[in-house]
PDB file of C-alpha atoms and ligand atoms in Angstrom:
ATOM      1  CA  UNK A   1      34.310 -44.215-129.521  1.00  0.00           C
ATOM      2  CA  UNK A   2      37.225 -46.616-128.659  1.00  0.00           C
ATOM      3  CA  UNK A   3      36.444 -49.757-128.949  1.00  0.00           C
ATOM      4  CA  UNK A   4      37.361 -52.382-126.311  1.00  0.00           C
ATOM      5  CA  UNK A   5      39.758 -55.033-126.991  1.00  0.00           C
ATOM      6  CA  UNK A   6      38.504 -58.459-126.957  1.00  0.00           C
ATOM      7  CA  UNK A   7      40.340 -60.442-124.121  1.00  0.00           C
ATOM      8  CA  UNK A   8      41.379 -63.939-125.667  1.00  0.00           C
ATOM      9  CA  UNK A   9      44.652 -66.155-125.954  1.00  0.00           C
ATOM     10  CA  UNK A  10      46.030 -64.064-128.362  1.00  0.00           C
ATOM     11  CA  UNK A  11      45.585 -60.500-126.554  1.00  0.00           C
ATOM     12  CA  UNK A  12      46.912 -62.294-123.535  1.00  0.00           C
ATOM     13  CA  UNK A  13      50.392 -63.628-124.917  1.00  0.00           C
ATOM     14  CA  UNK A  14      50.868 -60.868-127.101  1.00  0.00           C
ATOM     15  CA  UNK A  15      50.796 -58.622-124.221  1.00  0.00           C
ATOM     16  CA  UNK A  16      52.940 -60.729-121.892  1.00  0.00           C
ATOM     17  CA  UNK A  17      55.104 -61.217-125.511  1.00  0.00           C
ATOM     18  CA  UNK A  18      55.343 -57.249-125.356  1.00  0.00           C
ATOM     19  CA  UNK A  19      56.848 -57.428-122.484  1.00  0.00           C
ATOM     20  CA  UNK A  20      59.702 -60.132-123.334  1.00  0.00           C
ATOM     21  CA  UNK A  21      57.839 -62.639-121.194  1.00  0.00           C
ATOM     22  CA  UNK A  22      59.214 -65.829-123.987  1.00  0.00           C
ATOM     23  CA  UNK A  23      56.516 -68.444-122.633  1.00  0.00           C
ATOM     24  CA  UNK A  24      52.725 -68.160-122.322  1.00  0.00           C
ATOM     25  CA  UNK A  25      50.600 -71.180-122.036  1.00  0.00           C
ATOM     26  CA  UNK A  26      47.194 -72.276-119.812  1.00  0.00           C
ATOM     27  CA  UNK A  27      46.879 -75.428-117.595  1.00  0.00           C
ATOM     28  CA  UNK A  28      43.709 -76.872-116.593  1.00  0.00           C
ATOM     29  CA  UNK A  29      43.157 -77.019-112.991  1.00  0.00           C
ATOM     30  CA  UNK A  30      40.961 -79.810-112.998  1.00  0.00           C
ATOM     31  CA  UNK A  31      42.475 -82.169-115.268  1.00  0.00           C
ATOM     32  CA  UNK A  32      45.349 -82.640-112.222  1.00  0.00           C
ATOM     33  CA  UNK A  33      45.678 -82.324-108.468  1.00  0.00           C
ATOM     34  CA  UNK A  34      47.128 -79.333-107.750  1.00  0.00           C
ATOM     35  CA  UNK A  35      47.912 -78.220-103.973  1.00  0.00           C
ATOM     36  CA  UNK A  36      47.133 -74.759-103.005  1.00  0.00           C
ATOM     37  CA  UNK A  37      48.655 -73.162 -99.761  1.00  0.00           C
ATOM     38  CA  UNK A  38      47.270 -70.597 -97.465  1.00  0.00           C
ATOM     39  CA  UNK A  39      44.578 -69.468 -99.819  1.00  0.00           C
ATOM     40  CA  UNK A  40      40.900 -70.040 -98.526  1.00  0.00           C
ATOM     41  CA  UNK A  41      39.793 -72.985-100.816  1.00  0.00           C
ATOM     42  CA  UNK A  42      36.421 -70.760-101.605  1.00  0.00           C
ATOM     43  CA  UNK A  43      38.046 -67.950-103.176  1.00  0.00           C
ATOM     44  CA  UNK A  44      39.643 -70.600-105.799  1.00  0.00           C
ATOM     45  CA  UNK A  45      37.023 -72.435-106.342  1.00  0.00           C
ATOM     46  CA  UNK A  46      36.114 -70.564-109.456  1.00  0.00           C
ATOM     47  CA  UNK A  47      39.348 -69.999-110.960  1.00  0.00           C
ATOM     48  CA  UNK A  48      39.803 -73.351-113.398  1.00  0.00           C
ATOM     49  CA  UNK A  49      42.393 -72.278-115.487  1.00  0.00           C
ATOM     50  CA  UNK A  50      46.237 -70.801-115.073  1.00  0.00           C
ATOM     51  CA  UNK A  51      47.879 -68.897-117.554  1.00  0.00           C
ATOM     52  CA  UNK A  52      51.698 -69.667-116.998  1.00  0.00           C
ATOM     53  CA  UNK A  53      54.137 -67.270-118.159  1.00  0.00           C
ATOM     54  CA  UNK A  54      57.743 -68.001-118.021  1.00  0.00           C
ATOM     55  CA  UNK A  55      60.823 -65.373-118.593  1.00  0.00           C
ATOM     56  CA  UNK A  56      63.982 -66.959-119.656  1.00  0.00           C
ATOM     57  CA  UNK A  57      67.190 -66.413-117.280  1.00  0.00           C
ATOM     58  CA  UNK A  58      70.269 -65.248-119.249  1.00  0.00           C
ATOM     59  CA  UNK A  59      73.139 -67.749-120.200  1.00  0.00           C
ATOM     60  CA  UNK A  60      75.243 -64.518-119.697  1.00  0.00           C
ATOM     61  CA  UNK A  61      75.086 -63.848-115.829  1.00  0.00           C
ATOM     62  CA  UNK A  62      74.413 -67.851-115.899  1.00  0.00           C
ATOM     63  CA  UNK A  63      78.049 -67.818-116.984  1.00  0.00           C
ATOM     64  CA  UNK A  64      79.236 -65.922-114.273  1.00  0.00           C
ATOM     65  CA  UNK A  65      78.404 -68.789-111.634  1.00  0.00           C
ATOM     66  CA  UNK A  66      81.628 -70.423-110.849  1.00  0.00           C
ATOM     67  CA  UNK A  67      80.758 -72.896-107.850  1.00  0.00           C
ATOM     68  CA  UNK A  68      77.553 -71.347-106.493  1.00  0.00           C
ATOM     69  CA  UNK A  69      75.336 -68.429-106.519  1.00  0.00           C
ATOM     70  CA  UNK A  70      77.052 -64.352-106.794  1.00  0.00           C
ATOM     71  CA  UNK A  71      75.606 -60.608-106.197  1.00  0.00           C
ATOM     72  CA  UNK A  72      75.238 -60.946-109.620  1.00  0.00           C
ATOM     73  CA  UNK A  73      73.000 -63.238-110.226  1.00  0.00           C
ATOM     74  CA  UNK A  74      70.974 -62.672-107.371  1.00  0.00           C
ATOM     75  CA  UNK A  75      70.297 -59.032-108.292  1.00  0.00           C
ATOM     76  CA  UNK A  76      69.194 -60.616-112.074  1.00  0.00           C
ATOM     77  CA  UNK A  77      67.598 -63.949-110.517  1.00  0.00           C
ATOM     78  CA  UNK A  78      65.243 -60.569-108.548  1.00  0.00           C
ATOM     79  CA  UNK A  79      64.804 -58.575-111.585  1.00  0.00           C
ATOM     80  CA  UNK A  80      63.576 -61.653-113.499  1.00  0.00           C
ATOM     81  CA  UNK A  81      61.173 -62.142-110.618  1.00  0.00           C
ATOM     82  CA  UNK A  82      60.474 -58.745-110.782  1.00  0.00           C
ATOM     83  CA  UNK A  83      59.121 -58.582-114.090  1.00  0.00           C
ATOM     84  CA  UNK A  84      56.903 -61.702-114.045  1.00  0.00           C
ATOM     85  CA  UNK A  85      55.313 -59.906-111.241  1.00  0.00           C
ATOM     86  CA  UNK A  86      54.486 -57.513-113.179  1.00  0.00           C
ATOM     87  CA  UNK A  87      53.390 -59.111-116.519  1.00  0.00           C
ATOM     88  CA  UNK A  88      51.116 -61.000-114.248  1.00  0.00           C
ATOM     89  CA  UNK A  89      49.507 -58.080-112.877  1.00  0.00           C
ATOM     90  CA  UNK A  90      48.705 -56.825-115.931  1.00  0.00           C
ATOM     91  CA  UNK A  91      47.947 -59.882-117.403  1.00  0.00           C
ATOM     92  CA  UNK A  92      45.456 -60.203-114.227  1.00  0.00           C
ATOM     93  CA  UNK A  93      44.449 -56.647-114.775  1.00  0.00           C
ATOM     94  CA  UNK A  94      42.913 -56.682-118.318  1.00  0.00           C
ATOM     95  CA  UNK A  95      40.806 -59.760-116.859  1.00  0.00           C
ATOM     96  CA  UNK A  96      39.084 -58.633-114.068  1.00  0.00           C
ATOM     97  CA  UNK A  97      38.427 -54.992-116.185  1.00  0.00           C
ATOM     98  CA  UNK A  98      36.780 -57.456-118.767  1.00  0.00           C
ATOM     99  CA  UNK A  99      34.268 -58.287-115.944  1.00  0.00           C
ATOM    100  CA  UNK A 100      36.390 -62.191-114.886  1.00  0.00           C
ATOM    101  CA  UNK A 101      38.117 -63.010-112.201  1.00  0.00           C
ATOM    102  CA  UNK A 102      42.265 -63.299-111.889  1.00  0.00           C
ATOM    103  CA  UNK A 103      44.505 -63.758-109.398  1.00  0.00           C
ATOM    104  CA  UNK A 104      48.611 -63.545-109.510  1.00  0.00           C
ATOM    105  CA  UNK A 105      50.816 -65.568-107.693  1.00  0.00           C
ATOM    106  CA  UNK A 106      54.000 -64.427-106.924  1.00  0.00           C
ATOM    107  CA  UNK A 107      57.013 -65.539-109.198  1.00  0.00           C
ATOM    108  CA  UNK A 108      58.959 -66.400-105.876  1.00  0.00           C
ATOM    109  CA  UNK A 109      57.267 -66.000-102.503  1.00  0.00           C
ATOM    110  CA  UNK A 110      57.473 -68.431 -99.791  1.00  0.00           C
ATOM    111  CA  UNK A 111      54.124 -69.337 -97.580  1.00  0.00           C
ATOM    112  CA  UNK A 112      55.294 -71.812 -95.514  1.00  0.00           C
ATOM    113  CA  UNK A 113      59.359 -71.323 -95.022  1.00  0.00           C
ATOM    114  CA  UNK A 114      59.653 -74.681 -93.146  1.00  0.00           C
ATOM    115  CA  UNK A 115      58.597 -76.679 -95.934  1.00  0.00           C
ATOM    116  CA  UNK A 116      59.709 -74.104 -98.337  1.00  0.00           C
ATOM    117  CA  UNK A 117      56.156 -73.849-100.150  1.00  0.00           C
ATOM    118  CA  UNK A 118      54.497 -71.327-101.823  1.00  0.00           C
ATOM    119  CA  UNK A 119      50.886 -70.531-102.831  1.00  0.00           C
ATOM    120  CA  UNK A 120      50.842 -73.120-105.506  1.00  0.00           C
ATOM    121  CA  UNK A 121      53.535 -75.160-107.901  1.00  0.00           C
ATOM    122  CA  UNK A 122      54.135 -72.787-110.882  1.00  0.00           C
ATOM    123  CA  UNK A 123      56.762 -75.743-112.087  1.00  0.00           C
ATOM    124  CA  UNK A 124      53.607 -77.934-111.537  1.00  0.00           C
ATOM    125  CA  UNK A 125      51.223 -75.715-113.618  1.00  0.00           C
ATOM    126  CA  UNK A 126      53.848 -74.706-116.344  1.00  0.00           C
ATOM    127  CA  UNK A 127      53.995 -78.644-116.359  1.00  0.00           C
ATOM    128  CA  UNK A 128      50.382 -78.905-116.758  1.00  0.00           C
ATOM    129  CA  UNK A 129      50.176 -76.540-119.407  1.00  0.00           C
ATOM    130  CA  UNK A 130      52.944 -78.119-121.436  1.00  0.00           C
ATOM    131  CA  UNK A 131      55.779 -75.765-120.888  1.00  0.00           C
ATOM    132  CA  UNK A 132      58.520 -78.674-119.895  1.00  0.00           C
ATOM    133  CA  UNK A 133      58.697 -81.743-118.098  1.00  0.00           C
ATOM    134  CA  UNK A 134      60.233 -82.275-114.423  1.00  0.00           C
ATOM    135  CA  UNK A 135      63.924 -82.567-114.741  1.00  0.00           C
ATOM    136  CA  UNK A 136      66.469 -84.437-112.867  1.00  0.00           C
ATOM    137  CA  UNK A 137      67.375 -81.216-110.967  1.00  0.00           C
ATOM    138  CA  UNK A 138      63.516 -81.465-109.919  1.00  0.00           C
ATOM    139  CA  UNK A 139      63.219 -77.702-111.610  1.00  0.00           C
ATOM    140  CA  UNK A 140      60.927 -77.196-114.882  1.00  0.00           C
ATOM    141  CA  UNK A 141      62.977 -78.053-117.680  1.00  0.00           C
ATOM    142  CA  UNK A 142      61.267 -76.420-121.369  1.00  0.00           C
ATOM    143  CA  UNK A 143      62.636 -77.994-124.699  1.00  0.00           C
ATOM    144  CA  UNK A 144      63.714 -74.380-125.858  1.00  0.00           C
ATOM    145  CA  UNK A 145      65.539 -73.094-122.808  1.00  0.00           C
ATOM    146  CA  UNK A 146      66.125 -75.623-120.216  1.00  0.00           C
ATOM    147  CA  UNK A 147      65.818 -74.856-116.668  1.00  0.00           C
ATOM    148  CA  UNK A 148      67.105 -71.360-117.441  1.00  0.00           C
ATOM    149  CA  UNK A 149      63.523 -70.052-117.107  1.00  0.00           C
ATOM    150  CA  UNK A 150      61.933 -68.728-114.478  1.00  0.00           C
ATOM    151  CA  UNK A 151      57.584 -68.619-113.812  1.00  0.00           C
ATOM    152  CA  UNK A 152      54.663 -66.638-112.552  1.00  0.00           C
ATOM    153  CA  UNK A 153      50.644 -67.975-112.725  1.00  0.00           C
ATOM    154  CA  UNK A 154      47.345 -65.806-112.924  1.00  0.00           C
ATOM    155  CA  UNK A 155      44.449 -68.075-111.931  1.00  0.00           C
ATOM    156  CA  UNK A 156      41.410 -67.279-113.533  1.00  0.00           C
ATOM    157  CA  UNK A 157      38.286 -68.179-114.391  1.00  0.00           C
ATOM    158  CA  UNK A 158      38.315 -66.642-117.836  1.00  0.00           C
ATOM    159  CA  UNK A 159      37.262 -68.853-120.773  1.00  0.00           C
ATOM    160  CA  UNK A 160      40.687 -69.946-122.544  1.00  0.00           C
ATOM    161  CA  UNK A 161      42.116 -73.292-124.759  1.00  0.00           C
ATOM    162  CA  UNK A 162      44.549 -75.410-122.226  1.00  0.00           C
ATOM    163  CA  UNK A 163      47.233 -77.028-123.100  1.00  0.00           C
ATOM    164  CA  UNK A 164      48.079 -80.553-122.407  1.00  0.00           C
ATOM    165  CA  UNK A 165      51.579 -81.730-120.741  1.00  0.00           C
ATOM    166  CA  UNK A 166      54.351 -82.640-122.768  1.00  0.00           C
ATOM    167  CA  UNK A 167      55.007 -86.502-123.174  1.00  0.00           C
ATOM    168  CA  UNK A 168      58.499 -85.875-122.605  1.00  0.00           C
ATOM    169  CA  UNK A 169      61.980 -86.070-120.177  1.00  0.00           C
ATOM    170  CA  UNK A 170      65.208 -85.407-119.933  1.00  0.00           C
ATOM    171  CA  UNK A 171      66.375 -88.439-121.955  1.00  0.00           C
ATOM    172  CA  UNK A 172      69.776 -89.906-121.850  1.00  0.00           C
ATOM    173  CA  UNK A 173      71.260 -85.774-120.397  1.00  0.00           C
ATOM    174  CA  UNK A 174      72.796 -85.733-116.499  1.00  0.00           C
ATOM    175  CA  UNK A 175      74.627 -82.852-117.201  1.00  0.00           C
ATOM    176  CA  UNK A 176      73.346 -81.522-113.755  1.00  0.00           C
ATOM    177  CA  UNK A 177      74.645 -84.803-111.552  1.00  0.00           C
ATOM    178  CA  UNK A 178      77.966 -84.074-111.503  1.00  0.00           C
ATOM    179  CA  UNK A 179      77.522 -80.180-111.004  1.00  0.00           C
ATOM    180  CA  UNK A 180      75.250 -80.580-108.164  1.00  0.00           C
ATOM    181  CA  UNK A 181      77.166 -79.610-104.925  1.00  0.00           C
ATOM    182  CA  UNK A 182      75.383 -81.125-102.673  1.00  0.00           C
ATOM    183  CA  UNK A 183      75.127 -84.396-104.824  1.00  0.00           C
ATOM    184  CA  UNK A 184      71.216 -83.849-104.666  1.00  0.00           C
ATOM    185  CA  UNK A 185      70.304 -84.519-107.967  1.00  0.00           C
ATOM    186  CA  UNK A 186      69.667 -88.644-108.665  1.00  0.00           C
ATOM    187  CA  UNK A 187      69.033 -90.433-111.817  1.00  0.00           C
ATOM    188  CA  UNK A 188      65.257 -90.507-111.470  1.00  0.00           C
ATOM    189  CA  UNK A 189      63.893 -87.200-111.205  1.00  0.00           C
ATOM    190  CA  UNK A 190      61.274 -88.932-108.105  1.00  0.00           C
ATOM    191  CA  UNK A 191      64.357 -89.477-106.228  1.00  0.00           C
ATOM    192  CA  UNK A 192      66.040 -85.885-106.228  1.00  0.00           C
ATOM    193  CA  UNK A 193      66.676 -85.065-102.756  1.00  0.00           C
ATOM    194  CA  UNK A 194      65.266 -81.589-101.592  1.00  0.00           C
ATOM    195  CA  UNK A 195      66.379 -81.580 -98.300  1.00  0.00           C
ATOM    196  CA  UNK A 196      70.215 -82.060 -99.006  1.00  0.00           C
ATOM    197  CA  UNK A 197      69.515 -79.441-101.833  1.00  0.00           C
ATOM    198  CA  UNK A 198      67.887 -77.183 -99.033  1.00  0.00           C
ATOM    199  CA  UNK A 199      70.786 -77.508 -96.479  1.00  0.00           C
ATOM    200  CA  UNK A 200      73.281 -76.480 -99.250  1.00  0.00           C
ATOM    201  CA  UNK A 201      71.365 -73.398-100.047  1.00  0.00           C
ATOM    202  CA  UNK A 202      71.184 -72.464 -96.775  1.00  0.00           C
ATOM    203  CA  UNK A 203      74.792 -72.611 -96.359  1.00  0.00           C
ATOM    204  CA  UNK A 204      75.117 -70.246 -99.546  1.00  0.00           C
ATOM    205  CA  UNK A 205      72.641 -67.232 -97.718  1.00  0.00           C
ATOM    206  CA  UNK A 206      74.964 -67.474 -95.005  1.00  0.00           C
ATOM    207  CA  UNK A 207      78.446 -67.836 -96.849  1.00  0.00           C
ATOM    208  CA  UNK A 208      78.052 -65.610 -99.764  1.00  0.00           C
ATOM    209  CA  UNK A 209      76.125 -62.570 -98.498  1.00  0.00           C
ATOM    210  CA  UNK A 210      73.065 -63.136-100.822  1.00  0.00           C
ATOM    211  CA  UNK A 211      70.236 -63.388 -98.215  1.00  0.00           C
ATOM    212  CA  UNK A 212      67.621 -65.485-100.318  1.00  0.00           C
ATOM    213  CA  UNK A 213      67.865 -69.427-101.282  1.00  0.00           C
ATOM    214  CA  UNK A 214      69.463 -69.806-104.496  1.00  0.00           C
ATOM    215  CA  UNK A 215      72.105 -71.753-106.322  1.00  0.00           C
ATOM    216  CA  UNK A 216      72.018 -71.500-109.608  1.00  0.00           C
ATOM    217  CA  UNK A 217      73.963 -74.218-110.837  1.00  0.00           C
ATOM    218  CA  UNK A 218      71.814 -76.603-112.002  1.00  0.00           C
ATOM    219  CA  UNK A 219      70.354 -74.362-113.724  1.00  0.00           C
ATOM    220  CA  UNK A 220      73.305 -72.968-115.364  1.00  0.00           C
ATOM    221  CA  UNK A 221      74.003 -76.381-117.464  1.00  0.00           C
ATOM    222  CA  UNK A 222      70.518 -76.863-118.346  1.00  0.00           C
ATOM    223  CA  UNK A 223      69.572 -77.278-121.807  1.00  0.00           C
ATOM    224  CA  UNK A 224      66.631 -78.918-122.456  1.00  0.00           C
ATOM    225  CA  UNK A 225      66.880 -80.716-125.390  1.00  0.00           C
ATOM    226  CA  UNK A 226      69.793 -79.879-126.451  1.00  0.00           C
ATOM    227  CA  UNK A 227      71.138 -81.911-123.414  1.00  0.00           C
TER     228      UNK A 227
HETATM  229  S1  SF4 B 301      70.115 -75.765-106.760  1.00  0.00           S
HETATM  230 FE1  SF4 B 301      72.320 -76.229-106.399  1.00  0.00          FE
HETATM  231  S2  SF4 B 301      72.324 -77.580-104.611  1.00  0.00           S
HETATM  232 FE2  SF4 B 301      70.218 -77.570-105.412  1.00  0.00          FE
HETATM  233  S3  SF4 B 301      70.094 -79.260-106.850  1.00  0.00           S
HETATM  234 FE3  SF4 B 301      70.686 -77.484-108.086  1.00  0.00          FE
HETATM  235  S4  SF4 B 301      72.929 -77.545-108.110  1.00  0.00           S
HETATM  236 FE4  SF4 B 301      72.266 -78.878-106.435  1.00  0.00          FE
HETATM  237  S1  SF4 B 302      70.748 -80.876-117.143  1.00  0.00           S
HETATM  238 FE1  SF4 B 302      69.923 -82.584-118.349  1.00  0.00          FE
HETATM  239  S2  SF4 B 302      69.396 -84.130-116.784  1.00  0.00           S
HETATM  240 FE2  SF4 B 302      69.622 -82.181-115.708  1.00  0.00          FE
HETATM  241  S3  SF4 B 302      67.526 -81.395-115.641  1.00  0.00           S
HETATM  242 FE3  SF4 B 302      68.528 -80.501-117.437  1.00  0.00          FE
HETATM  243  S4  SF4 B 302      67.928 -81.860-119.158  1.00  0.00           S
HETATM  244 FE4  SF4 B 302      67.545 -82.950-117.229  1.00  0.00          FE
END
């Protein structure tokens, strides 16, 4: 008889690892305030963990940006999105068939367009469980990859180790100040400006044909600590 595979941190990353999903880690939901939008508070009431899982963004259609975002990298920046979808799903999958409770949250879905809020902060999780700190260009920045990563969550309730947040920033590096076209991105990551960030990706989706809010350019000289 087959036997069934034990469901644990390992199982879980190794999977998501299978799938070229680079970063795995899992925040504790009570050890920080974390808001939640348009999901009925007693459905998550349970659910005290989040695995975060994080697929890096390739430098080489990163490259291609010249002074904002192309067909190029929109049709990646999707795929990317795509496939943390997925992961998560399965990821989400194996937990509730091992009798716990999961749920995915989209990689990139807006809930509230006017505020331009989904269900829940995955940069605020992935900070949580110690993937990066917040970066000047307000994005998750990791030490490996920069902001060149993008992130999916599973809440859960399953039994798992969390991580603790990094006790670390983005140092002396403002690489991303001076590339910034909308001059949104300040010396104290507190002060970034979202709406001036907002208005400028507006003007891309109507400019450049793309459809969906993205830039890419912050993004594009991010390097964690590399600088
Ligand atoms: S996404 Fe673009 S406009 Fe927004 S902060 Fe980054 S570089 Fe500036
Ligand atoms: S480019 Fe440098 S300053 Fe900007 S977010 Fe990345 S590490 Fe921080």
């Amino acid at each position: 008889m087959a036997t069934v595979p034990e469901i644990d941190h390992a199982f879980l990353s190794a999977l998501a690892s299978q799938e070229n999903i680079e970063m795995f880690s899992v925040a504790d939901l009570r050890a920080d305030t974390v808001d939640y939008h348009r999901l009925p508070a007693a459905s998550l009431e349970p659910l005290h963990l989040a695995i975060v899982i994080g697929k890096r963004v390739s430098p080489t259609v990163l490259d291609t940006l010249e002074d904002g975002p192309n067909l190029i990298y929109y049709h990646h920046y999707r795929q990317v999105n795509f496939l943390l979808d997925r992961v998560a799903l399965k990821i989400a999958s194996e937990i509730e068939s091992h009798g716990y409770r999961a749920l995915p949250v989209a990689a990139s879905q807006l809930v509230d367009w006017k505020e331009q809020l989904g269900h829940v902060s995955h940069k605020r999780l992935a900070w949580l469980a110690g993937l990066g700190w917040r970066g000047r260009n307000s994005l998750l920045v990791s030490e490996k990859w920069g902001a060149k990563v993008r992130l999916a969550s599973i809440l859960t309730n399953l039994p798992l180790e969390p991580a603790k947040p990094l006790n670390k920033d983005c140092g002396s590096c403002k690489r991303c100040l001076d590339v910034c076209p909308a001059h949104a991105i300040k010396d104290a990551p507190a002060d970034f400006d979202r709406a001036k960030c907002a208005d400028k990706l507006k003007e891309f989706t109507k400019t450049r044909g793309i459809g969906v809010s993205i830039c890419g350019l912050c993004v594009k000289v991010c390097c964690g600590s590399a600088g």
